[in-house]
Short mmCIF file of C-alpha atoms in Angstrom, two decimals:
data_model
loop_
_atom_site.label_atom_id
_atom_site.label_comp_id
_atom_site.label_asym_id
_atom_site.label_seq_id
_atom_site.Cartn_x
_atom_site.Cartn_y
_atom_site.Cartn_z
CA UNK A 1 -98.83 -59.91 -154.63
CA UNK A 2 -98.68 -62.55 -157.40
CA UNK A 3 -95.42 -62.22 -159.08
CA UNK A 4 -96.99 -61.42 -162.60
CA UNK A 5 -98.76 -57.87 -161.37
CA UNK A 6 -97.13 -54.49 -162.35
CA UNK A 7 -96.38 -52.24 -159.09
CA UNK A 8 -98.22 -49.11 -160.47
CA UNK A 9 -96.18 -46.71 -160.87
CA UNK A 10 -97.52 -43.60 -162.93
CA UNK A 11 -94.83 -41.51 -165.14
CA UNK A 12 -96.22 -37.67 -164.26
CA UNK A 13 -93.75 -36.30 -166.89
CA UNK A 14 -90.85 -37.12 -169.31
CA UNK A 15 -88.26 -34.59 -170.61
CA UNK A 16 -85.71 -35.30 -173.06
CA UNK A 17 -82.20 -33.95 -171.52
CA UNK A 18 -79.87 -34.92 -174.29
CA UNK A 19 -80.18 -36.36 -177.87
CA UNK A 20 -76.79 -37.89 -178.72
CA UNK A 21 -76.01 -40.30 -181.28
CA UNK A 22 -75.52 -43.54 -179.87
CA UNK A 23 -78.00 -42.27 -176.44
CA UNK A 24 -80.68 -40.31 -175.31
CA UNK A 25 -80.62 -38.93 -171.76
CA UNK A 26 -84.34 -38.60 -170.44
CA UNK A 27 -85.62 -36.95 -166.84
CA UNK A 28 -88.80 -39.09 -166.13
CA UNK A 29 -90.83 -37.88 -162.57
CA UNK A 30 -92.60 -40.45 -161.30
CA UNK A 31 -95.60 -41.27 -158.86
CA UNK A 32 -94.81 -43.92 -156.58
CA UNK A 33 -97.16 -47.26 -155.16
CA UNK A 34 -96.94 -44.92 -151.56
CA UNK A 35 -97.76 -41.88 -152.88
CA UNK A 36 -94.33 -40.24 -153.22
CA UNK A 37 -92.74 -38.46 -156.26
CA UNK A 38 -89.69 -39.70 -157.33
CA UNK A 39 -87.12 -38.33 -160.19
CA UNK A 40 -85.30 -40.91 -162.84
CA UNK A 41 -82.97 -40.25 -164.95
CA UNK A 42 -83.01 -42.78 -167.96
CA UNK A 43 -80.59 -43.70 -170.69
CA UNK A 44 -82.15 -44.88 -173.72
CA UNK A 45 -79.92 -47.09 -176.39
CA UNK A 46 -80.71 -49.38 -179.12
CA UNK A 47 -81.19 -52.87 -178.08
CA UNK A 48 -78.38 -55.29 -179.28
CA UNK A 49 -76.93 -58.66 -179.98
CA UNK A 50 -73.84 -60.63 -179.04
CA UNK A 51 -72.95 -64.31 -180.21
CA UNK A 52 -70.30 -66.58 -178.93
CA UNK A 53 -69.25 -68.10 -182.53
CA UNK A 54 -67.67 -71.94 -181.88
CA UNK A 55 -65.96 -74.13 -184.26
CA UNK A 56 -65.99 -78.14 -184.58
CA UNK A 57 -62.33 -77.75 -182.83
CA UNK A 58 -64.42 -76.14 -180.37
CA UNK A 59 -62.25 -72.62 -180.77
CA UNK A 60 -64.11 -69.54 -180.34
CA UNK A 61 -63.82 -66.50 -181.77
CA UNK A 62 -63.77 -63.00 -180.11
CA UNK A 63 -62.23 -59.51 -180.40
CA UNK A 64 -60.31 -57.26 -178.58
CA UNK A 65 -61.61 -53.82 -178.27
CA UNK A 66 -60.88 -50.94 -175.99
CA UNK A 67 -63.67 -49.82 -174.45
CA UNK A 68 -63.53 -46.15 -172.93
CA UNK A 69 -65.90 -45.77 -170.54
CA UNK A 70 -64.14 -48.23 -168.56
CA UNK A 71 -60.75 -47.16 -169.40
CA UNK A 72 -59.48 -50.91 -170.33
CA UNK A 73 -58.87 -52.86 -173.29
CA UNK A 74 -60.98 -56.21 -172.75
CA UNK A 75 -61.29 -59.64 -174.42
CA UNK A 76 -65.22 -60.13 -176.08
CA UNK A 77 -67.57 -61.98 -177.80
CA UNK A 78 -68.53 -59.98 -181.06
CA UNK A 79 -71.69 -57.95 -180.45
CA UNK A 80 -73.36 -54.99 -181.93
CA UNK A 81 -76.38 -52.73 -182.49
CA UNK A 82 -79.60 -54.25 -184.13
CA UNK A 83 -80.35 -52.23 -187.46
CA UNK A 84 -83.42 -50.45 -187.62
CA UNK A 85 -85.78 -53.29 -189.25
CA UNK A 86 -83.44 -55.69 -189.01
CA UNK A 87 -84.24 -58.97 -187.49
CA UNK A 88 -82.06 -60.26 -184.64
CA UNK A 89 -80.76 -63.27 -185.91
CA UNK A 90 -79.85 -61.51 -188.99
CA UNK A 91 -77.92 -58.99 -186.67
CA UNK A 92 -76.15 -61.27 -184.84
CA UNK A 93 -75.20 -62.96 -188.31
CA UNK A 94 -73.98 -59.88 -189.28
CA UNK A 95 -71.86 -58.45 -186.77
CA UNK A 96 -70.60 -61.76 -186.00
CA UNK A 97 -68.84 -61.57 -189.85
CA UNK A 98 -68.14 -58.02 -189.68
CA UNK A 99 -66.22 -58.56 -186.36
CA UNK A 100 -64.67 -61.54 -186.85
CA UNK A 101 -64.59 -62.68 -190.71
CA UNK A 102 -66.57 -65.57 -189.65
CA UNK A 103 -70.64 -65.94 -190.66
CA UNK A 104 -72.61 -68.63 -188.35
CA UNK A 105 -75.10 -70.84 -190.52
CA UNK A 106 -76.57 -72.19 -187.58
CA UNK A 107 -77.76 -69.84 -183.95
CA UNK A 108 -79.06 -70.64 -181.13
CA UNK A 109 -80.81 -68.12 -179.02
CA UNK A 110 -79.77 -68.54 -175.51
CA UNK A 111 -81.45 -65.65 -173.42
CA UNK A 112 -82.24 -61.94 -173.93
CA UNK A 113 -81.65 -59.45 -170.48
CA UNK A 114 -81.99 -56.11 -169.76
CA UNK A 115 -78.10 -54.98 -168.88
CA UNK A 116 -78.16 -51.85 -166.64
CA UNK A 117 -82.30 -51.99 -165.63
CA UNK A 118 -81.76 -49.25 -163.12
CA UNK A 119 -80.79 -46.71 -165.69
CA UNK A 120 -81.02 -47.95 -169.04
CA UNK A 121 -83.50 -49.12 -171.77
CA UNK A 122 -81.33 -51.51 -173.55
CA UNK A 123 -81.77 -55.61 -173.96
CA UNK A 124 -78.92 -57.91 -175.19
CA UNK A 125 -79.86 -60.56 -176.96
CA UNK A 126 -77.46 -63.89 -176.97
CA UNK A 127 -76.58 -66.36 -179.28
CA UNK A 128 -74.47 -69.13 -179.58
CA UNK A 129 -73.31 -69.66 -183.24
CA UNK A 130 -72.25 -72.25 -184.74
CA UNK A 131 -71.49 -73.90 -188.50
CA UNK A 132 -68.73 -71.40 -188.85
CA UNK A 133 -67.89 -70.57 -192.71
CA UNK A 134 -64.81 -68.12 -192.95
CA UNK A 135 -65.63 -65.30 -195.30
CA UNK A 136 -62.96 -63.03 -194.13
CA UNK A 137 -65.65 -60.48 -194.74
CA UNK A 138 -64.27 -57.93 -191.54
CA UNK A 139 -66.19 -54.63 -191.87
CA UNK A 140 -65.90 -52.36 -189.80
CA UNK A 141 -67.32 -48.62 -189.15
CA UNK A 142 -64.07 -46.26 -189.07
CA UNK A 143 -65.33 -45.01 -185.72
CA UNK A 144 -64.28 -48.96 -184.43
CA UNK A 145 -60.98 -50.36 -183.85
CA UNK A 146 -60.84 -54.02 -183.26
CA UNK A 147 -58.55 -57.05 -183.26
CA UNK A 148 -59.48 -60.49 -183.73
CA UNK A 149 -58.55 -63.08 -181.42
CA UNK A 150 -58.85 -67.05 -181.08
CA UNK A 151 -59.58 -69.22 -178.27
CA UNK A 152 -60.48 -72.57 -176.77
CA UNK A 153 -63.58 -72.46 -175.84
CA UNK A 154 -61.70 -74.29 -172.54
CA UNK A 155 -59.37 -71.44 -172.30
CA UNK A 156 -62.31 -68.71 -172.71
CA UNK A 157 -63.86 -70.72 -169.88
CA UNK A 158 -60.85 -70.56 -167.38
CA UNK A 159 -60.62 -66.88 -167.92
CA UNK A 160 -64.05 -66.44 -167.03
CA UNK A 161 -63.56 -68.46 -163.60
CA UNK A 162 -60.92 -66.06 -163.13
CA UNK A 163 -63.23 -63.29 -163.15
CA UNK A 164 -60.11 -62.00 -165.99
CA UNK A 165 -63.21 -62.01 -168.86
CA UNK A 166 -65.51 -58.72 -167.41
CA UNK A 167 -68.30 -57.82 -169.65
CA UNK A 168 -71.88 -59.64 -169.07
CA UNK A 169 -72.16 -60.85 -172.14
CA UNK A 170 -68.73 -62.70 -172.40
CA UNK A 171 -69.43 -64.42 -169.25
CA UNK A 172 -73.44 -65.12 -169.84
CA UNK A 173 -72.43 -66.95 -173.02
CA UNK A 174 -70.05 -68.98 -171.49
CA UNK A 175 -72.08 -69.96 -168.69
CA UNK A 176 -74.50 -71.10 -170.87
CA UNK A 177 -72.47 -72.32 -173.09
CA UNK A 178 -70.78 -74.79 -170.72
CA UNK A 179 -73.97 -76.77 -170.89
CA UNK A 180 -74.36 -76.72 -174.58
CA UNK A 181 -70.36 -77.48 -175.61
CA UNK A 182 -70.93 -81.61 -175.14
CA UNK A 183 -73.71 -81.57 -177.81
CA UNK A 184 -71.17 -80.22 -180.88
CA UNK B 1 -50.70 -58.47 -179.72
CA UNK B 2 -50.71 -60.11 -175.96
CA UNK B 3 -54.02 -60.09 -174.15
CA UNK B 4 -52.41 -58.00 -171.72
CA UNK B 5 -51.59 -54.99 -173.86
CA UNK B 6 -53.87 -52.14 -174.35
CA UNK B 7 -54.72 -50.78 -177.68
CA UNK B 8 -53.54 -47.51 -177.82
CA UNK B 9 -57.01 -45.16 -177.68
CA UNK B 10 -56.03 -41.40 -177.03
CA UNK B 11 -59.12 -39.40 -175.23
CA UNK B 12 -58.29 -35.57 -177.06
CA UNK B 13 -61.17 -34.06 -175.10
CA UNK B 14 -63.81 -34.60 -172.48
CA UNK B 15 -66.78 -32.70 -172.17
CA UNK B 16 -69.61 -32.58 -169.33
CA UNK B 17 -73.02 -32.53 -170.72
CA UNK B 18 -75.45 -33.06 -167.85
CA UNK B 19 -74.91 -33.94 -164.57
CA UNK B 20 -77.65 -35.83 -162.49
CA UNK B 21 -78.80 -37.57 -159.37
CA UNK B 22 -78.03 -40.37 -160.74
CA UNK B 23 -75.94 -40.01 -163.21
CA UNK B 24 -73.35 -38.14 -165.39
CA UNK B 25 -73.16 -37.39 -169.28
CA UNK B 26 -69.66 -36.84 -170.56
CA UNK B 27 -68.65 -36.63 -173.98
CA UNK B 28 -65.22 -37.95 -175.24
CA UNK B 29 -63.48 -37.44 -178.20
CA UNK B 30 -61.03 -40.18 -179.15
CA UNK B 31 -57.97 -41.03 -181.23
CA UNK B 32 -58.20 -44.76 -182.40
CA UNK B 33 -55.35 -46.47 -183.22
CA UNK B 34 -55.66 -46.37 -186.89
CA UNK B 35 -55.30 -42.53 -186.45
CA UNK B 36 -59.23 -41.61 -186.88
CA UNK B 37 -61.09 -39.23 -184.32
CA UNK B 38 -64.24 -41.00 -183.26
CA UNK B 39 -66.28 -39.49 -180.11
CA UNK B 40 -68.31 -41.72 -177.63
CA UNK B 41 -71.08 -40.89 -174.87
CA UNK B 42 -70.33 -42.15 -171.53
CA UNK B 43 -72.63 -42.33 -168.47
CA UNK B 44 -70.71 -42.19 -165.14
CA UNK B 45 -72.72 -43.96 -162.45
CA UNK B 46 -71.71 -44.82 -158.99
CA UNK B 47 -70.65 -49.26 -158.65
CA UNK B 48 -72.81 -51.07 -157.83
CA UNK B 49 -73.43 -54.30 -155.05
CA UNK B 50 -76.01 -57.29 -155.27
CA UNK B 51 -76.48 -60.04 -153.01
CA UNK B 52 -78.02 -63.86 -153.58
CA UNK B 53 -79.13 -64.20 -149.85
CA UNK B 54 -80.14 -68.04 -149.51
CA UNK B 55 -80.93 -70.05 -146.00
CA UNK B 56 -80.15 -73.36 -145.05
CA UNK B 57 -83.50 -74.63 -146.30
CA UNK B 58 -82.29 -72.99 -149.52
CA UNK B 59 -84.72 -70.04 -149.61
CA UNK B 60 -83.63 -66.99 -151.74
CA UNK B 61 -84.98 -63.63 -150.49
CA UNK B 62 -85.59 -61.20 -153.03
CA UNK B 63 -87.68 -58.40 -154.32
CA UNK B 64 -89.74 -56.89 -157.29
CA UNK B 65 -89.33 -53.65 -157.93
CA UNK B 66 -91.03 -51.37 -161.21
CA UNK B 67 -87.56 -50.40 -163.56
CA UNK B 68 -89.56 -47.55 -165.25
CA UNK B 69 -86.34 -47.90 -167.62
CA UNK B 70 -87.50 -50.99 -169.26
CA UNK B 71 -90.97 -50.23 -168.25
CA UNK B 72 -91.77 -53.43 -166.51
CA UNK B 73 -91.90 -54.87 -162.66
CA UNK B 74 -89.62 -57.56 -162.49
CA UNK B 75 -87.84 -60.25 -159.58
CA UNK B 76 -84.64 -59.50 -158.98
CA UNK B 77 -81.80 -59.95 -155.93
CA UNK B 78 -81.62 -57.05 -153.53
CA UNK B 79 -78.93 -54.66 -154.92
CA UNK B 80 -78.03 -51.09 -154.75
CA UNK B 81 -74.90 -48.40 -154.64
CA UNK B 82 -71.63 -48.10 -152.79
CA UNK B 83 -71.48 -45.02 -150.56
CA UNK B 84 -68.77 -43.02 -150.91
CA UNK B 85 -66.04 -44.39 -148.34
CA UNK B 86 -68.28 -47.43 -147.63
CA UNK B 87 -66.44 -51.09 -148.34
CA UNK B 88 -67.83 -53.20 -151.02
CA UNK B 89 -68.64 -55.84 -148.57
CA UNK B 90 -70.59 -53.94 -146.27
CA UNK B 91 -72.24 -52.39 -148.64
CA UNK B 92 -73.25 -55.83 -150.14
CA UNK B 93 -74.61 -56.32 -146.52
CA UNK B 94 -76.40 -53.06 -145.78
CA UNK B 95 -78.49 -53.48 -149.18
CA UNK B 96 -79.74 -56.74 -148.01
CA UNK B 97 -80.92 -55.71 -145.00
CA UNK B 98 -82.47 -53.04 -146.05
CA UNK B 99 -84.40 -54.40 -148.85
CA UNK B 100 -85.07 -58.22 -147.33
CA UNK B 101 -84.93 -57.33 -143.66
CA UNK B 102 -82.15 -60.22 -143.44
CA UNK B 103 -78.50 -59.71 -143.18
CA UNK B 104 -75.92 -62.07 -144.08
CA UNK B 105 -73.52 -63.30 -141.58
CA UNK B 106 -71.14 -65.07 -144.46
CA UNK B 107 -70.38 -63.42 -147.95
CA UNK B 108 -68.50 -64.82 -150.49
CA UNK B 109 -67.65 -63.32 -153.45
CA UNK B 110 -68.56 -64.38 -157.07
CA UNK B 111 -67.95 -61.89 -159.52
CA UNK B 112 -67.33 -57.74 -160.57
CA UNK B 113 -68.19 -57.00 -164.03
CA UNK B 114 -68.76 -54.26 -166.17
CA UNK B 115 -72.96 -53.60 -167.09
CA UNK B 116 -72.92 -51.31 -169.86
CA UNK B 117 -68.95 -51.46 -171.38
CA UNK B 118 -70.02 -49.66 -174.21
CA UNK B 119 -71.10 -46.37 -172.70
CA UNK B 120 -71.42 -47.14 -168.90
CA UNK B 121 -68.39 -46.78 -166.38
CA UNK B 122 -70.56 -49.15 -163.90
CA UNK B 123 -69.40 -52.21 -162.30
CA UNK B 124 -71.75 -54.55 -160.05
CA UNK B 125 -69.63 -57.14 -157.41
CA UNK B 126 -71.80 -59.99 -157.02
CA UNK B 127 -72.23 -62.22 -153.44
CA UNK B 128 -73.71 -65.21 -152.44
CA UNK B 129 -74.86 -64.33 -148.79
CA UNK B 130 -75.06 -66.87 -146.20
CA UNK B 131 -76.14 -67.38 -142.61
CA UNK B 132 -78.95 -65.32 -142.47
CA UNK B 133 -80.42 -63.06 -139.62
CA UNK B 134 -83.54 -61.54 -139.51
CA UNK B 135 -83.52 -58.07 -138.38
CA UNK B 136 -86.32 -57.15 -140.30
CA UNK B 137 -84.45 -53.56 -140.48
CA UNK B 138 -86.09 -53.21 -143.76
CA UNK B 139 -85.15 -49.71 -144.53
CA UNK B 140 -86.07 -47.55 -147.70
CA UNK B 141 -85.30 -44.16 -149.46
CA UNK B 142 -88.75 -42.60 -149.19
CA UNK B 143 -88.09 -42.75 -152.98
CA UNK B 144 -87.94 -46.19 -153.54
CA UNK B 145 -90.52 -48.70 -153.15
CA UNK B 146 -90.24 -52.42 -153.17
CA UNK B 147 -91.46 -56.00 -152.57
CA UNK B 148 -90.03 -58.62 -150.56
CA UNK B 149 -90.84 -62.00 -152.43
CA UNK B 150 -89.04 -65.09 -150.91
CA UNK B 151 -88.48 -68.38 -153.52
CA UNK B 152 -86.51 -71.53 -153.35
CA UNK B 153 -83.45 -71.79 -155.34
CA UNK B 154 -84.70 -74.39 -156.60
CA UNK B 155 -87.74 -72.38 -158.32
CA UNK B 156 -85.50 -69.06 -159.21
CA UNK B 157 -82.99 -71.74 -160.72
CA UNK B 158 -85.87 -72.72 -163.12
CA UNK B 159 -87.19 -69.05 -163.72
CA UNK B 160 -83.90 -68.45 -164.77
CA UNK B 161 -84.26 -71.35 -167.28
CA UNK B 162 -87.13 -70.06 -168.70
CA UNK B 163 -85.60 -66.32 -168.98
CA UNK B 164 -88.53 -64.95 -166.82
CA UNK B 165 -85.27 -63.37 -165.06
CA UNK B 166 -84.34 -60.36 -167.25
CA UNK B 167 -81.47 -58.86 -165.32
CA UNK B 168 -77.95 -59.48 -166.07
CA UNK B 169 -77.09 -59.55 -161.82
CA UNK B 170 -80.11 -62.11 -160.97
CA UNK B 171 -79.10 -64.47 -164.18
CA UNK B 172 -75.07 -64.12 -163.23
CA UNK B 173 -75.60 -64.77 -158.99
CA UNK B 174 -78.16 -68.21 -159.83
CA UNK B 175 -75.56 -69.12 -162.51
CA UNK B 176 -72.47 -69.01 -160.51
CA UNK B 177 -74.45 -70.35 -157.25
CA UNK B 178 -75.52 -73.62 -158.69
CA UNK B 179 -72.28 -74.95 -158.78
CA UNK B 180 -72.02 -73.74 -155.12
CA UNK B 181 -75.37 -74.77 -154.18
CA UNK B 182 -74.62 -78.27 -152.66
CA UNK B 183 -71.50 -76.82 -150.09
CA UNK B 184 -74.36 -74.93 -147.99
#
């Protein structure tokens, strides 16, 4: 099978379980290649953005947030939902200032990935950001609570080879970013 | 504050909306720091394993699967859930056997991260899997179906490039194995 061809799968039905406000639980049944009918449950979200912004000192700038679902208070890149309309550079401009103070003039899109593809609906797309102008414009919805911190981008890098920076996009950015930092 | 510290996020109540196959639906109601009540959705899913199983001749096996989720077919490393009681390791194994038909003699770890931080309390421990056998135990839930589809790292290095790799676990293990890729 060439690696472009769709298995054909057929969706038989699709109930809606739960209508939250950030996600919608959905029961799909499903008829498989071989025959069989198979149950999914699916989570859908909004797709989002995350951007690693970097300064000519090559210092990066990321939050601190505590993040329940995994019970832990971790170290990030700024990220956020997309806006409905909005386009995706302008949300990663966006929540980029509103999380950090900071407002990229220049992005570069590095990839966009589905992050839980056995469950979920939602893509990330990343950018690295650079041309930093400090607005101090923080804005934050009073449902978030997050602190700013600052970096080297060599120090963001160690923790990531430590395995001590846990979220995909964090460590995707970084990764990629490691072969974009010499061309600053 | 120290990167160590935890912001101090009270959970007032938790509440269990649906509970799946798959997954569970809980919803939390917080105190944030700054003293406001917020509530979050959080999907409670089982961690996860996935394996980049590569030969001496540096052949990756992997498979394509349909992700009704994100409604597409896509290449990806084998992968799948931790029984209960089962060690990460050997589940890391298992999984590649039973969706490549090869299992790997030599693991080494790369990286556990979180997939979803903002709703999801999943992790996925990454391998690079060495010193292949073929067993050809390939071994399926009657609800699953899959294709084996083997590359060189060479080529899944380059699809990775081009972001014709959409999932966060298949980008991450090529990643981290390139800079491992000459020790084989």
């Amino acid at each position: 099978m060439k690696s472009s061809e769709s298995l054909n799968e057929k969706i038989i039905k699709r109930q809606l379980i739960f209508q939250g406000r950030y996600l919608h639980l959905e029961e799909l049944e499903l008829l498989l290649p071989n025959q069989t009918l198979a149950k999914r449950e699916i989570v859908r979200v909004r797709n989002a953005v995350a951007i690693l912004p970097i300064d000519k000192e090559k210092n990066v700038y990321l939050v601190r947030q505590h993040r329940p679902a995994i019970e832990s208070t971790i170290l990030e890149i700024p990220a956020g939902l997309i806006d409905k309309g909005e386009e995706v550079e302008e949300a990663a401009r966006r929540e980029c200032e509103e999380e950090t103070g900071f407002r990229p003039h220049t992005l570069k899109k590095l990839i966009t990935y589905a992050h839980a593809e056995g469950y979920s609906t939602g893509f990330i797309t990343l950018f690295w950001g650079s041309d930093l102008e400090y607005t101090g414009n923080i804005n934050l919805d009073n449902t978030e609570y997050l602190e700013q911190q600052t970096l080297s981008f060599e120090d963001l890098s160690r923790m990531v080879d430590q395995n001590k920076i846990i979220d995909s996009k964090t460590i995707l950015a970084t990764l990629y970013c490691r072969g974009l930092i010499d061309n600053l």
